[in-house]
Short mmCIF file of C-alpha atoms in Angstrom, two decimals:
data_model
loop_
_atom_site.label_atom_id
_atom_site.label_comp_id
_atom_site.label_asym_id
_atom_site.label_seq_id
_atom_site.Cartn_x
_atom_site.Cartn_y
_atom_site.Cartn_z
CA UNK A 231 20.35 -108.95 25.98
CA UNK A 232 20.85 -109.07 22.23
CA UNK A 233 17.23 -109.78 21.69
CA UNK A 234 16.19 -106.79 23.88
CA UNK A 235 18.51 -104.44 22.07
CA UNK A 236 17.33 -105.44 18.62
CA UNK A 237 13.60 -105.43 19.25
CA UNK A 238 13.16 -101.71 20.03
CA UNK A 239 15.11 -100.64 16.95
CA UNK A 240 12.88 -102.72 14.70
CA UNK A 241 9.72 -101.36 16.35
CA UNK A 242 10.87 -97.72 15.94
CA UNK A 243 11.61 -98.26 12.27
CA UNK A 244 8.20 -99.79 11.69
CA UNK A 245 6.38 -96.94 13.51
CA UNK A 246 8.22 -94.30 11.48
CA UNK A 247 7.31 -96.06 8.28
CA UNK A 248 3.66 -96.26 9.29
CA UNK A 249 3.59 -92.53 10.12
CA UNK A 250 5.10 -91.65 6.75
CA UNK A 251 2.63 -93.89 4.89
CA UNK A 252 -0.31 -92.46 6.84
CA UNK A 253 0.83 -88.93 6.06
CA UNK A 254 1.05 -89.72 2.38
CA UNK A 255 -2.46 -91.13 2.43
CA UNK A 256 -3.83 -88.04 4.18
CA UNK A 257 -1.99 -85.74 1.76
CA UNK A 258 -3.28 -87.68 -1.22
CA UNK A 259 -6.86 -87.63 0.07
CA UNK A 260 -6.69 -83.89 0.79
CA UNK A 261 -5.35 -83.12 -2.68
CA UNK A 262 -8.00 -85.33 -4.24
CA UNK A 263 -10.75 -83.56 -2.26
CA UNK A 264 -9.54 -80.12 -3.33
CA UNK A 265 -9.41 -81.22 -6.96
CA UNK A 266 -12.92 -82.63 -6.83
CA UNK A 267 -14.20 -79.55 -5.06
CA UNK A 268 -12.84 -77.36 -7.85
CA UNK A 269 -14.48 -79.52 -10.50
CA UNK A 270 -17.82 -79.58 -8.67
CA UNK A 271 -17.78 -83.30 -7.97
CA UNK A 272 -17.30 -83.15 -4.22
CA UNK A 273 -20.83 -82.52 -3.10
CA UNK A 274 -20.76 -84.77 -0.12
CA UNK A 275 -19.51 -83.50 3.20
CA UNK A 276 -16.30 -84.96 4.39
CA UNK A 277 -16.30 -87.43 7.18
CA UNK A 278 -12.91 -86.14 8.29
CA UNK A 279 -13.47 -83.83 11.32
CA UNK A 280 -10.11 -82.07 10.91
CA UNK A 281 -10.83 -81.02 7.33
CA UNK A 282 -14.33 -79.77 8.20
CA UNK A 283 -12.95 -77.65 11.05
CA UNK A 284 -10.31 -75.99 8.83
CA UNK A 285 -12.91 -75.22 6.19
CA UNK A 286 -15.23 -73.63 8.75
CA UNK A 287 -12.42 -71.44 10.09
CA UNK A 288 -11.54 -70.25 6.59
CA UNK A 289 -15.15 -69.39 5.82
CA UNK A 290 -15.55 -67.48 9.10
CA UNK A 291 -12.38 -65.45 8.54
CA UNK A 292 -13.46 -64.64 5.00
CA UNK A 293 -16.88 -63.54 6.24
CA UNK A 294 -15.30 -61.32 8.91
CA UNK A 295 -12.98 -59.70 6.34
CA UNK A 296 -15.90 -59.00 4.00
CA UNK A 297 -17.91 -57.48 6.85
CA UNK A 298 -15.02 -55.24 7.92
CA UNK A 299 -14.51 -54.08 4.35
CA UNK A 300 -18.21 -53.28 4.03
CA UNK A 301 -18.20 -51.38 7.33
CA UNK A 302 -15.14 -49.37 6.28
CA UNK A 303 -16.75 -48.51 2.95
CA UNK A 304 -19.95 -47.52 4.74
CA UNK A 305 -17.98 -45.24 7.10
CA UNK A 306 -16.18 -43.58 4.17
CA UNK A 307 -19.50 -42.93 2.46
CA UNK A 308 -21.01 -41.64 5.72
CA UNK A 309 -18.14 -39.15 6.18
CA UNK A 310 -18.40 -38.06 2.54
CA UNK A 311 -22.13 -37.39 2.92
CA UNK A 312 -21.45 -35.61 6.21
CA UNK A 313 -18.93 -33.24 4.58
CA UNK A 314 -21.26 -32.67 1.64
CA UNK A 315 -24.11 -31.65 3.95
CA UNK A 316 -21.87 -29.40 6.06
CA UNK A 317 -20.57 -27.70 2.89
CA UNK A 318 -24.16 -27.20 1.74
CA UNK A 319 -25.02 -25.57 5.09
CA UNK A 320 -21.99 -23.25 4.79
CA UNK A 321 -23.00 -22.25 1.27
CA UNK A 322 -26.59 -21.58 2.35
CA UNK A 323 -25.40 -19.56 5.36
CA UNK A 324 -23.10 -17.46 3.18
CA UNK A 325 -26.00 -16.89 0.80
CA UNK A 326 -28.16 -15.89 3.77
CA UNK A 327 -25.59 -13.33 4.93
CA UNK A 328 -25.27 -11.72 1.51
CA UNK A 329 -29.06 -11.45 1.20
CA UNK A 330 -29.25 -9.36 4.39
CA UNK A 331 -27.83 -6.23 2.73
CA UNK A 332 -29.42 -5.29 0.45
CA UNK A 333 -32.43 -7.10 1.87
CA UNK A 334 -33.64 -9.90 -0.44
CA UNK A 335 -36.56 -11.84 1.11
CA UNK A 336 -36.74 -14.49 -1.62
CA UNK A 337 -33.06 -15.34 -1.33
CA UNK A 338 -33.31 -15.40 2.46
CA UNK A 339 -36.24 -17.82 2.33
CA UNK A 340 -34.47 -20.07 -0.17
CA UNK A 341 -31.30 -20.14 1.92
CA UNK A 342 -33.31 -20.83 5.08
CA UNK A 343 -35.06 -23.79 3.44
CA UNK A 344 -31.72 -25.16 2.30
CA UNK A 345 -30.29 -24.91 5.81
CA UNK A 346 -33.31 -26.71 7.30
CA UNK A 347 -33.13 -29.47 4.68
CA UNK A 348 -29.43 -30.05 5.23
CA UNK A 349 -29.86 -30.10 8.99
CA UNK A 350 -32.44 -32.86 8.53
CA UNK A 351 -29.95 -34.79 6.40
CA UNK A 352 -27.33 -34.43 9.11
CA UNK A 353 -29.81 -35.67 11.70
CA UNK A 354 -30.60 -38.73 9.58
CA UNK A 355 -26.91 -39.48 9.16
CA UNK A 356 -26.44 -39.20 12.90
CA UNK A 357 -29.30 -41.60 13.63
CA UNK A 358 -28.02 -44.04 11.04
CA UNK A 359 -24.60 -44.03 12.67
CA UNK A 360 -25.96 -44.40 16.22
CA UNK A 361 -28.28 -47.28 15.24
CA UNK A 362 -25.48 -48.90 13.24
CA UNK A 363 -27.64 -48.99 10.15
CA UNK A 364 -25.44 -49.82 7.21
CA UNK A 365 -25.48 -47.49 4.22
CA UNK A 366 -25.75 -49.07 0.81
CA UNK A 367 -22.21 -49.16 -0.58
CA UNK A 368 -22.81 -51.48 -3.50
CA UNK A 369 -22.37 -48.68 -6.01
CA UNK A 370 -19.20 -46.59 -6.17
CA UNK A 371 -21.27 -43.82 -7.74
CA UNK A 372 -22.81 -42.91 -4.37
CA UNK A 373 -19.39 -41.99 -2.96
CA UNK A 374 -18.43 -40.04 -6.07
CA UNK A 375 -21.76 -38.20 -6.01
CA UNK A 376 -21.25 -37.21 -2.36
CA UNK A 377 -17.75 -35.88 -3.04
CA UNK A 378 -18.96 -34.06 -6.14
CA UNK A 379 -21.79 -32.47 -4.15
CA UNK A 380 -19.31 -31.31 -1.51
CA UNK A 381 -17.10 -29.70 -4.15
CA UNK A 382 -20.07 -27.97 -5.77
CA UNK A 383 -21.10 -26.52 -2.42
CA UNK A 384 -17.57 -25.30 -1.73
CA UNK A 385 -17.37 -23.63 -5.12
CA UNK A 386 -20.76 -22.03 -4.50
CA UNK A 387 -19.57 -20.74 -1.13
CA UNK A 388 -16.47 -19.16 -2.69
CA UNK A 389 -18.54 -17.60 -5.46
CA UNK A 390 -20.90 -16.06 -2.89
CA UNK A 391 -17.97 -14.72 -0.85
CA UNK A 392 -16.38 -13.38 -4.03
CA UNK A 393 -19.55 -11.49 -4.99
CA UNK A 394 -19.79 -10.17 -1.43
CA UNK A 395 -16.21 -8.89 -1.50
CA UNK A 396 -16.73 -7.32 -4.93
CA UNK A 397 -19.80 -5.53 -3.58
CA UNK A 398 -17.82 -4.28 -0.57
CA UNK A 399 -15.02 -3.05 -2.86
CA UNK A 400 -17.54 -1.14 -4.97
CA UNK A 401 -19.00 0.42 -1.83
CA UNK A 402 -15.54 1.40 -0.57
CA UNK A 403 -14.71 2.93 -3.96
CA UNK A 404 -17.91 4.98 -3.81
CA UNK A 405 -17.09 6.14 -0.29
CA UNK A 406 -13.53 7.04 -1.34
CA UNK A 407 -14.86 9.06 -4.29
CA UNK A 408 -17.26 10.87 -1.97
CA UNK A 409 -14.47 11.63 0.51
CA UNK A 410 -12.25 12.94 -2.31
CA UNK A 411 -15.03 15.29 -3.40
CA UNK A 412 -15.50 16.46 0.18
CA UNK A 413 -11.75 16.96 0.52
CA UNK A 414 -11.62 19.10 -2.62
CA UNK A 415 -14.52 21.21 -1.38
CA UNK A 416 -12.84 21.64 2.00
CA UNK A 417 -9.56 22.64 0.36
CA UNK A 418 -11.37 25.20 -1.77
CA UNK A 419 -12.97 26.73 1.32
CA UNK A 420 -9.62 26.77 3.11
CA UNK A 421 -7.95 28.51 0.17
CA UNK A 422 -10.78 31.02 0.02
CA UNK A 423 -10.37 31.78 3.73
CA UNK A 424 -6.60 32.00 3.35
CA UNK A 425 -6.95 34.47 0.50
CA UNK A 426 -9.28 36.67 2.55
CA UNK A 427 -6.89 36.55 5.48
CA UNK A 428 -3.81 37.21 3.34
CA UNK A 429 -5.66 40.09 1.68
CA UNK A 430 -5.23 42.06 4.90
CA UNK A 431 -1.45 41.94 4.32
CA UNK A 432 -0.42 41.50 7.97
CA UNK A 433 2.81 43.09 9.10
CA UNK A 434 5.87 41.16 10.17
CA UNK A 435 4.85 41.93 13.73
CA UNK A 436 2.04 39.38 13.19
CA UNK A 437 4.61 36.57 13.13
CA UNK A 438 4.09 34.62 16.32
CA UNK A 439 7.07 32.64 17.54
CA UNK A 440 5.62 29.71 19.45
CA UNK A 441 7.21 27.59 22.12
CA UNK A 442 9.22 24.73 20.66
CA UNK A 443 6.86 22.13 22.15
CA UNK A 444 3.83 23.87 20.59
CA UNK A 445 5.26 23.99 17.07
CA UNK A 446 2.78 22.91 14.37
CA UNK A 447 2.45 23.15 10.55
CA UNK A 448 0.38 26.33 10.75
CA UNK A 449 3.45 28.22 11.99
CA UNK A 450 5.39 27.04 8.95
CA UNK A 451 2.54 28.12 6.65
CA UNK A 452 2.57 31.59 8.20
CA UNK A 453 6.33 31.87 7.68
CA UNK A 454 5.99 30.75 4.05
CA UNK A 455 3.59 33.62 3.34
CA UNK A 456 5.93 36.18 4.86
CA UNK A 457 8.86 34.73 2.92
CA UNK A 458 6.99 34.80 -0.41
CA UNK A 459 6.06 38.43 0.23
CA UNK A 460 9.74 39.35 0.65
CA UNK A 461 10.61 37.42 -2.54
CA UNK A 462 8.06 39.48 -4.47
CA UNK A 463 9.44 42.69 -2.99
CA UNK A 464 12.95 41.80 -4.15
CA UNK A 465 11.63 40.72 -7.56
CA UNK A 466 9.96 44.09 -7.98
CA UNK A 467 13.23 45.81 -7.08
CA UNK A 468 15.00 43.61 -9.64
CA UNK A 469 12.48 44.60 -12.34
CA UNK A 470 12.94 48.29 -11.54
CA UNK A 471 16.73 48.04 -11.83
CA UNK A 472 16.44 46.14 -15.13
CA UNK A 473 14.14 48.79 -16.55
CA UNK A 474 16.50 51.53 -15.32
CA UNK A 475 19.39 49.74 -17.00
CA UNK A 476 17.42 49.59 -20.26
CA UNK A 477 17.07 45.82 -20.34
CA UNK A 478 14.42 44.17 -22.50
CA UNK A 479 12.27 42.35 -19.93
CA UNK A 480 10.65 40.20 -22.62
CA UNK A 481 14.04 38.96 -23.76
CA UNK A 482 15.10 38.37 -20.17
CA UNK A 483 11.92 36.41 -19.42
CA UNK A 484 12.23 34.42 -22.65
CA UNK A 485 15.80 33.44 -21.77
CA UNK A 486 14.61 32.14 -18.39
CA UNK A 487 11.33 30.45 -19.40
CA UNK A 488 10.83 30.08 -23.18
CA UNK A 489 7.34 28.58 -22.76
CA UNK A 490 6.02 31.78 -21.14
CA UNK A 491 6.75 34.08 -24.08
CA UNK A 492 4.39 32.85 -26.74
CA UNK A 493 0.83 31.97 -27.65
CA UNK A 494 -1.82 33.44 -25.39
CA UNK A 495 0.71 33.74 -22.56
CA UNK A 496 2.19 37.01 -23.77
CA UNK A 497 -1.19 38.73 -23.44
CA UNK A 498 -1.54 37.77 -19.78
CA UNK A 499 -0.83 40.34 -17.12
CA UNK A 500 2.44 40.25 -15.15
CA UNK A 501 3.77 37.16 -16.94
CA UNK A 502 7.29 38.67 -17.02
CA UNK A 503 7.20 39.29 -13.26
CA UNK A 504 6.12 35.69 -12.66
CA UNK A 505 9.10 34.47 -14.68
CA UNK A 506 11.55 36.61 -12.70
CA UNK A 507 9.92 35.55 -9.43
CA UNK A 508 10.33 31.89 -10.39
CA UNK A 509 14.02 32.58 -11.12
CA UNK A 510 14.56 34.20 -7.71
CA UNK A 511 12.77 31.35 -5.91
CA UNK A 512 14.77 28.77 -7.83
CA UNK A 513 18.01 30.38 -6.68
CA UNK A 514 16.96 31.09 -3.09
CA UNK A 515 15.35 27.70 -2.41
CA UNK A 516 18.09 25.64 -4.01
CA UNK A 517 19.49 23.11 -1.49
CA UNK A 518 16.64 23.97 0.86
CA UNK A 519 16.63 20.41 2.25
CA UNK A 520 20.40 20.44 2.83
CA UNK A 521 21.40 20.70 6.51
CA UNK A 522 23.99 23.46 6.51
CA UNK A 523 24.96 22.68 10.09
CA UNK A 524 24.84 18.91 10.48
CA UNK A 525 25.70 19.15 14.20
CA UNK A 526 22.56 21.15 15.00
CA UNK A 527 19.58 19.34 16.49
CA UNK A 528 15.93 20.35 16.15
CA UNK A 529 15.98 22.74 19.10
CA UNK A 530 19.12 24.47 17.79
CA UNK A 531 17.46 25.00 14.42
CA UNK A 532 14.39 26.38 16.21
CA UNK A 533 16.54 28.82 18.17
CA UNK A 534 18.10 30.02 14.92
CA UNK A 535 14.64 30.45 13.41
CA UNK A 536 13.46 32.47 16.43
CA UNK A 537 16.50 34.73 16.17
CA UNK A 538 15.86 35.61 12.50
CA UNK A 539 12.06 35.39 12.24
CA UNK A 540 11.27 38.72 13.90
CA UNK A 541 12.10 41.85 11.87
CA UNK A 542 15.00 43.77 13.32
CA UNK A 543 17.61 45.88 11.59
CA UNK A 544 19.96 45.08 14.45
CA UNK A 545 19.99 41.42 13.43
CA UNK A 546 21.43 42.21 10.00
CA UNK A 547 23.95 44.66 11.43
CA UNK A 548 25.11 42.29 14.14
CA UNK A 549 25.35 39.18 11.96
CA UNK A 550 28.90 37.99 11.33
CA UNK A 551 29.93 37.27 7.74
CA UNK A 552 31.46 33.97 8.89
CA UNK A 553 28.30 32.80 10.66
CA UNK A 554 25.90 30.26 9.19
CA UNK A 555 23.55 32.99 7.98
CA UNK A 556 26.48 35.07 6.74
CA UNK A 557 27.66 32.19 4.55
CA UNK A 558 24.10 31.56 3.37
CA UNK A 559 23.60 35.22 2.46
CA UNK A 560 26.91 35.39 0.59
CA UNK A 561 26.23 32.19 -1.41
CA UNK A 562 22.69 33.20 -2.35
CA UNK A 563 23.72 36.65 -3.51
CA UNK A 564 26.43 35.18 -5.72
CA UNK A 565 24.00 32.68 -7.30
CA UNK A 566 21.10 35.13 -7.72
CA UNK A 567 22.98 38.27 -8.80
CA UNK A 568 25.18 37.57 -11.80
CA UNK A 569 28.19 39.85 -12.17
CA UNK A 570 26.77 41.18 -15.47
CA UNK A 571 23.56 42.15 -13.71
CA UNK A 572 25.44 43.95 -10.94
CA UNK A 573 27.64 45.76 -13.43
CA UNK A 574 24.58 46.83 -15.45
CA UNK A 575 22.72 48.01 -12.38
CA UNK A 576 25.48 49.86 -10.51
CA UNK A 577 28.32 50.27 -12.98
CA UNK A 578 30.68 48.37 -10.66
CA UNK A 579 31.06 45.18 -8.63
CA UNK A 580 31.37 46.79 -5.21
CA UNK A 581 28.55 44.73 -3.73
CA UNK A 582 30.22 41.48 -4.72
CA UNK A 583 33.64 42.65 -3.56
CA UNK A 584 32.35 43.72 -0.14
CA UNK A 585 30.49 40.45 0.39
CA UNK A 586 33.40 38.27 -0.75
CA UNK A 587 35.84 40.15 1.49
CA UNK A 588 34.18 38.63 4.54
CA UNK A 589 34.36 41.92 6.45
CA UNK A 590 30.70 42.88 6.22
CA UNK A 591 27.77 43.54 3.91
CA UNK A 592 26.89 46.49 1.67
CA UNK A 593 24.68 49.15 3.19
CA UNK A 594 22.77 49.99 -0.01
CA UNK A 595 18.99 49.90 -0.26
CA UNK A 596 19.13 47.20 -2.95
CA UNK A 597 21.18 44.86 -0.78
CA UNK A 598 18.93 45.66 2.17
CA UNK A 599 15.94 44.33 0.22
CA UNK A 600 17.94 41.26 -0.76
CA UNK A 601 19.15 40.68 2.81
CA UNK A 602 15.58 40.93 4.13
CA UNK A 603 14.52 38.25 1.66
CA UNK A 604 17.55 36.11 2.59
CA UNK A 605 16.73 36.52 6.29
CA UNK A 606 13.23 35.15 5.82
CA UNK A 607 14.33 32.30 3.59
CA UNK A 608 16.99 31.40 6.15
CA UNK A 609 14.44 31.51 8.98
CA UNK A 610 12.10 29.30 6.96
CA UNK A 611 14.97 26.92 6.22
CA UNK A 612 15.81 26.60 9.92
CA UNK A 613 12.15 26.18 10.85
CA UNK A 614 11.88 23.30 8.36
CA UNK A 615 14.52 21.31 10.27
CA UNK A 616 12.82 22.02 13.60
CA UNK A 617 10.05 19.63 12.54
CA UNK A 618 10.20 15.86 12.79
CA UNK A 619 10.33 14.66 10.11
CA UNK A 620 11.94 17.62 8.39
CA UNK A 621 9.88 19.60 5.89
CA UNK A 622 10.14 18.54 2.24
CA UNK A 623 10.10 20.96 -0.68
CA UNK A 624 8.69 20.12 -4.14
CA UNK A 625 8.02 21.68 -7.53
CA UNK A 626 5.52 20.82 -10.24
CA UNK A 627 7.29 19.43 -13.32
CA UNK A 628 6.88 21.32 -16.55
CA UNK A 629 4.10 19.89 -18.69
CA UNK A 630 2.33 18.27 -15.72
CA UNK A 631 -1.44 18.27 -15.51
CA UNK A 632 -2.74 20.90 -13.09
CA UNK A 633 -4.16 19.52 -9.84
CA UNK A 634 -5.57 21.62 -7.03
CA UNK A 635 -4.32 19.22 -4.39
CA UNK A 636 -0.66 20.16 -4.90
CA UNK A 637 -0.81 23.32 -7.02
CA UNK A 638 -2.22 26.84 -7.04
CA UNK A 639 -2.24 28.98 -10.16
CA UNK A 640 -0.74 32.47 -9.87
CA UNK A 641 -3.48 33.79 -12.21
CA UNK A 642 -6.55 32.50 -14.02
CA UNK A 643 -4.27 30.50 -16.35
CA UNK A 644 -5.85 31.81 -19.53
CA UNK A 645 -7.83 28.58 -19.84
CA UNK A 646 -4.70 26.41 -19.79
CA UNK A 647 -4.48 23.29 -17.64
CA UNK A 648 -0.80 22.41 -18.08
CA UNK A 649 2.06 23.58 -15.88
CA UNK A 650 4.42 25.95 -17.68
CA UNK A 651 6.77 26.43 -14.73
CA UNK A 652 6.77 26.60 -10.95
CA UNK A 653 6.84 30.11 -9.52
CA UNK A 654 7.01 29.31 -5.79
CA UNK A 655 7.81 25.79 -4.55
CA UNK A 656 5.44 23.81 -2.36
CA UNK A 657 6.14 22.14 0.97
CA UNK A 658 5.11 18.97 2.79
CA UNK A 659 4.90 19.46 6.56
CA UNK A 660 4.00 16.12 8.10
CA UNK A 661 0.60 15.30 6.61
CA UNK A 662 -0.05 18.89 5.53
CA UNK A 663 0.63 19.97 1.93
CA UNK A 664 1.34 23.62 1.16
CA UNK A 665 0.61 24.03 -2.54
CA UNK A 666 3.25 25.22 -4.93
CA UNK A 667 2.36 28.23 -7.05
CA UNK A 668 2.51 27.51 -10.77
CA UNK A 669 2.17 29.40 -14.03
CA UNK A 670 -0.16 27.55 -16.41
CA UNK A 671 0.65 27.50 -20.10
CA UNK A 672 -1.02 26.28 -23.28
CA UNK A 673 2.40 25.66 -24.86
CA UNK A 674 4.55 22.55 -24.76
CA UNK A 675 7.73 22.34 -22.73
CA UNK A 676 9.86 23.29 -25.76
CA UNK A 677 7.92 26.52 -26.17
CA UNK A 678 6.28 25.63 -29.50
#
C-alpha cells in the first residue's frame, strides 16, 4: 500500500517538470525564431506546424484589413466625385436658366455641353460601382481635387443665382419707377377732374348721405370740400371785420406766419387770406382725432354726421348748448375768437357771454357764419370716426420739400418748392390720401 501511494506522486511530479521544461524549450525556440526573422537570418520555413499556422492567420488578417481600408478609401473618393459631378450639373443648370432670359444661345450651348459631360461622368461612376472596379486611391490629391471641384461648382452656382437675383431686383426697380410715374400721371388727371367738378360750386343740397353700409372714402372727400368752403366763407367774414375795425392785415398775417410776409411772398395775391385761413383751420381742426364721446360706436357717429351734414337752420336752433355739438361749438369759438378780436369787432363781449352762459347761442350774422362752419367741421369729425379704421389728419411740416402725393399748393407758389405753412390739413381715409393744401415759400422757417 505504501508503494502504491508513493508511486503516483512521483510520476505526477516528473510529468509536471517535463511539461515545464518543454514549454521553456518552445518559448526559447519561438523567441529565437522571431529574433532571426527580424535580422533576416531566418530564411528557411519552420518545420513546426503550429507556428506556420499562426503566421498564416496573421498574414490573412492583415491582408483583409488592408483590403477593407482600400475599399473604404475608394468609396470615399467615389462619393466625393459623385458630389462634385452633381454640383457641376447644378451649376450648369442654373447657368442654363439664367441664359433663357435674355436669350443667350452661346451660354445655353455651353451649359448644355457641361450637363451632358457631367451626366457621362455620373454614368461612368455608376458602372464602376456596379462592376466593383476599384478607383485608384494611392494619391490623396485625387480626393482633395474632387472636394475642391465640388466647392468650386457650389460657389459658381451661388454666383449665378446672385446675378439672377440682382437682375430681378433691377427689373423690379424699373417696374416700380414706371408704376410711380403712372401713379403721378393718374393723380394729376384726378386733380384736374376734381378741379373742373369743384368749379361748378355745388350747393349743400348736393351732399348725399349714404347708407352706413355703403360708406366709402369718396363721401368723406365730398364732405371735406363742403367744409373747406365754409372755412373760407368765415375767413372772408373775419377779414371784413378786421378791415372794418381798422386792423393792419399785414401785421396780423406776419404775427401768425412770419415766413409769409417777406421776399417774393408779399407780391403774391391773397397771401394774407391764406394766412388767416390757415389760422382758422388750425383752431377748428385741433383735436380732430380725439373722440369726444368715447361711448359712441361707429354707427352712432354716423347718425350724428347724418343729423348735421344737411343744411338746416332748424338744426342750429334746436341744438342744446349742453349737447356734444354745443360743447364743440362753444370750445371752438373761444379758441378761434380771442376776446380782443371780439371787442374790436363789436365793442363788447356779448357773443362770448351768451355762449358761456349755456342758455343758447347769439343770433347775429357773424356767429351764424361761424356756426355754419362749426356744423360742417363737426359733421366731418363724426364722419371720420364712422370709418374703420378712423380717419387720420396730417399737416405738412414747415420747410418740407413739396410733393404732389401728399400736398396741393393753394397758388402757383411763385416758383418756390418748400412748404411755408399748411393752409388746410390733409386726411388719410383707409388707403386714400386727401392732400393737404399748403402755401409754398422761398423763405426759411425763421422768415429770413
